[in-house]
Short mmCIF file of C-alpha atoms in Angstrom, two decimals:
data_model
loop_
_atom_site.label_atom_id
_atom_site.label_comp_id
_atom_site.label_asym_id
_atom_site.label_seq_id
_atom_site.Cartn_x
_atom_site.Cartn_y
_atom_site.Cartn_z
CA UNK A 60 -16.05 4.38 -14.40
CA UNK A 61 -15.18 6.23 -10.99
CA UNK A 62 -18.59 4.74 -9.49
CA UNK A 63 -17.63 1.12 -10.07
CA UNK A 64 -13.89 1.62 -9.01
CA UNK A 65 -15.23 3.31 -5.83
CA UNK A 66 -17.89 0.61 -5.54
CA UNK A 67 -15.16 -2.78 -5.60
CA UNK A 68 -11.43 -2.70 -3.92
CA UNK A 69 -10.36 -5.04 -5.57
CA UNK A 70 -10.79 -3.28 -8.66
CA UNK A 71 -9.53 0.05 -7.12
CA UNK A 72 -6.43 -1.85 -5.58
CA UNK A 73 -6.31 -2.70 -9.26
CA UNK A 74 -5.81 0.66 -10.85
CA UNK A 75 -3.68 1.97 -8.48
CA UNK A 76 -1.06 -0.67 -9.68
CA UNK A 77 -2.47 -0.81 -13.39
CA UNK A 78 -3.19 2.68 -13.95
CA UNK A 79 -1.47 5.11 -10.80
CA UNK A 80 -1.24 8.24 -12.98
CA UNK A 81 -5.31 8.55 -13.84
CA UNK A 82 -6.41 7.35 -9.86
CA UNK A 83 -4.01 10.55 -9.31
CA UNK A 84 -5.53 12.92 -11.75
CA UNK A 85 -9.29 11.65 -11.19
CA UNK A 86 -9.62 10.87 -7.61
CA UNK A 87 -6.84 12.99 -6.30
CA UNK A 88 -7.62 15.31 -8.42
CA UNK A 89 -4.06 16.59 -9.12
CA UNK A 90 -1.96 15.93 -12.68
CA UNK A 91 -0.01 13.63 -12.89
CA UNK A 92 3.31 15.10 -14.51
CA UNK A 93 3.00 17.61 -10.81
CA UNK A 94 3.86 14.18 -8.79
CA UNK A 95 6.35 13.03 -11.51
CA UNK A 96 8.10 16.26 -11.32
CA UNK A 97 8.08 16.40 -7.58
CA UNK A 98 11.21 15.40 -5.23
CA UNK A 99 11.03 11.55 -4.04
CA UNK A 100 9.56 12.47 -0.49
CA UNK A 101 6.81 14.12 -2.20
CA UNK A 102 6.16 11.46 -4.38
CA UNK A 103 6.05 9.02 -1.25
CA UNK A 104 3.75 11.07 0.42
CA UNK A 105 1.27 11.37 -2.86
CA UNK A 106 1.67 7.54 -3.21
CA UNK A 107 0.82 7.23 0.62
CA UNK A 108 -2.55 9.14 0.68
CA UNK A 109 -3.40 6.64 -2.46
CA UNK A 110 -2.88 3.73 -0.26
CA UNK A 111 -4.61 5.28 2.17
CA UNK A 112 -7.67 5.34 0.34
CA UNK A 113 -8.44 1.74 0.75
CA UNK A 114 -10.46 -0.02 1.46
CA UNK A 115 -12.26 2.45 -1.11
CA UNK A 116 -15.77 0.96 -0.58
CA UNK A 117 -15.44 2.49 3.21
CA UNK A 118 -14.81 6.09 1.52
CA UNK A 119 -16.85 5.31 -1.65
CA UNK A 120 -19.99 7.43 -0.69
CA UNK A 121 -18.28 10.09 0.99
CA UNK A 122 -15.74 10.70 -2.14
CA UNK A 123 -18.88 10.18 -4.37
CA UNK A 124 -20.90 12.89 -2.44
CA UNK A 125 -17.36 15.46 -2.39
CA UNK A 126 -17.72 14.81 -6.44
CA UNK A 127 -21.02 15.72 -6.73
CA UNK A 128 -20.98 18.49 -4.19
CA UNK A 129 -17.73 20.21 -5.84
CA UNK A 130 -19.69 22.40 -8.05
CA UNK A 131 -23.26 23.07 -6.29
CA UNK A 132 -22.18 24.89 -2.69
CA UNK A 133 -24.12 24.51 -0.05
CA UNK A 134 -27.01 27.86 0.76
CA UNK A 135 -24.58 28.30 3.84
CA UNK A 136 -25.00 31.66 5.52
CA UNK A 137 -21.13 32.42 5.48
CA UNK A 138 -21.35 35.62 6.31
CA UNK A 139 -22.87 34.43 9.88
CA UNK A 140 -18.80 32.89 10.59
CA UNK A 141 -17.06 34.83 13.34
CA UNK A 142 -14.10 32.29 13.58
CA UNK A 143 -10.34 33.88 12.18
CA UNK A 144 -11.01 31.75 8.45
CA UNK A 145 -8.18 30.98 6.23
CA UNK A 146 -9.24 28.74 2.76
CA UNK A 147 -6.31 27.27 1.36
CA UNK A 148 -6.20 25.85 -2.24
CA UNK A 149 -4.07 25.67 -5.40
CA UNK A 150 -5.41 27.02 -8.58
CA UNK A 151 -4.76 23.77 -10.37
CA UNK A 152 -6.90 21.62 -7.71
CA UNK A 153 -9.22 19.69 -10.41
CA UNK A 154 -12.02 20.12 -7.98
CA UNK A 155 -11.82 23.53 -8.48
CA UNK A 156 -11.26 24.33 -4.67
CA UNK A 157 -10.11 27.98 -5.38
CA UNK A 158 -13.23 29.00 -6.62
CA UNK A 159 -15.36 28.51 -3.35
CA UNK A 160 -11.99 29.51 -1.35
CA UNK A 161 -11.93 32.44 -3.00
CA UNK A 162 -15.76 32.65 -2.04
CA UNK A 163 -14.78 32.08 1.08
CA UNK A 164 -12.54 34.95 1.83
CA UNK A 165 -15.45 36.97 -0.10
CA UNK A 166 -18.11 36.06 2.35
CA UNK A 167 -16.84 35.47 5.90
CA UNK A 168 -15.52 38.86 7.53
CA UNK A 169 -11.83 39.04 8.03
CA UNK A 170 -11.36 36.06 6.12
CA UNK A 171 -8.24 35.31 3.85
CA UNK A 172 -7.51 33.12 0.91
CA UNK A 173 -4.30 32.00 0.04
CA UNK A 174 -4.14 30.41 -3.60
CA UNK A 175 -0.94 28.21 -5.00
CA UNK A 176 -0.74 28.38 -8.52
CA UNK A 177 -0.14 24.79 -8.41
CA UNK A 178 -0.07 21.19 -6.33
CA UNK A 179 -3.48 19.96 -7.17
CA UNK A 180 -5.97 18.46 -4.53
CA UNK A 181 -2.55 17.05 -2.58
CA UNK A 182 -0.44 20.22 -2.67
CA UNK A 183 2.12 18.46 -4.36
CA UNK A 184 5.16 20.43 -3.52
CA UNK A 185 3.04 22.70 -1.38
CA UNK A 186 2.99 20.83 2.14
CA UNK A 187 5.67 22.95 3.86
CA UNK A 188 3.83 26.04 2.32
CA UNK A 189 1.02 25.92 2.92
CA UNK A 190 1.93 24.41 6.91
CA UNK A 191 3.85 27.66 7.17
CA UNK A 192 1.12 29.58 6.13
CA UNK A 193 -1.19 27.95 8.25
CA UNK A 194 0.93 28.11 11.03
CA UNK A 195 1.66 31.77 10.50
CA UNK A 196 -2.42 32.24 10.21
CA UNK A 197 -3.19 30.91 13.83
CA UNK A 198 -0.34 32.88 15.10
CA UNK A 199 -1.73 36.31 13.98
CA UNK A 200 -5.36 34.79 14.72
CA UNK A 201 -3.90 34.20 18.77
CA UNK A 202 -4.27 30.22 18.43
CA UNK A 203 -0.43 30.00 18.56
#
């Protein structure tokens, strides 16, 4: 089903009016009832990054390849980073992002992890969150 929405914009154009709610919990990878719950301006911005998706078939191999990739992590020699690492995620993230963020902060040295319970893949609810604790990251890190 994802493969031939990805593979056709009309048909993806399609289910984002027909069907908003499972384009949001399958390719955004966040539930649904999150963005329902959320403020209006959060709502817009979820509703933005859907539109921004198309034209899908432009993105189609890239988001097929994230899918597939989500649960086999790369042989990557983490422990070889040097850089100040922060891995953000929520715990909700249908991806499953804060498993390998957690990973993350396991492998690199000094790295940290910083887990929302919720927002999904978008960080519904999240954005000035996690901004602030990005922003507060480079500052101890000398970036800012």
């Amino acid at each position: 089903m994802v493969r031939a929405l990805l593979a056709s914009d009309f048909l993806f154009w399609a289910a984002l009016r027909l069907a908003p709610d499972q384009i949001t919990g399958s390719i955004l990878a966040t539930d649904p009832a999150l963005v329902h719950a959320a403020p209006a301006e959060e709502q817009a911005r979820v509703a933005a990054i859907m539109q921004g998706l198309m034209p899908i078939t432009a993105r189609a191999e890239g988001l097929l390849y994230d899918g597939w990739q989500t649960n086999r992590p790369l042989g990557l020699d983490l422990g070889a980073i040097t850089a100040p690492t922060l891995a953000l995620s929520c715990e909700d993230d249908r991806y499953r992002t804060a498993e390998n963020a957690r990973h993350i902060a396991a492998e690199v040295s000094g790295a940290e992890a910083r887990i929302y319970p919720d927002g999904g893949h978008v960080w519904v609810g999240r954005d000035a969150e996690m901004f602030a604790d990005a922003a507060g990251f480079l500052r101890r890190s000398g970036f800012a």
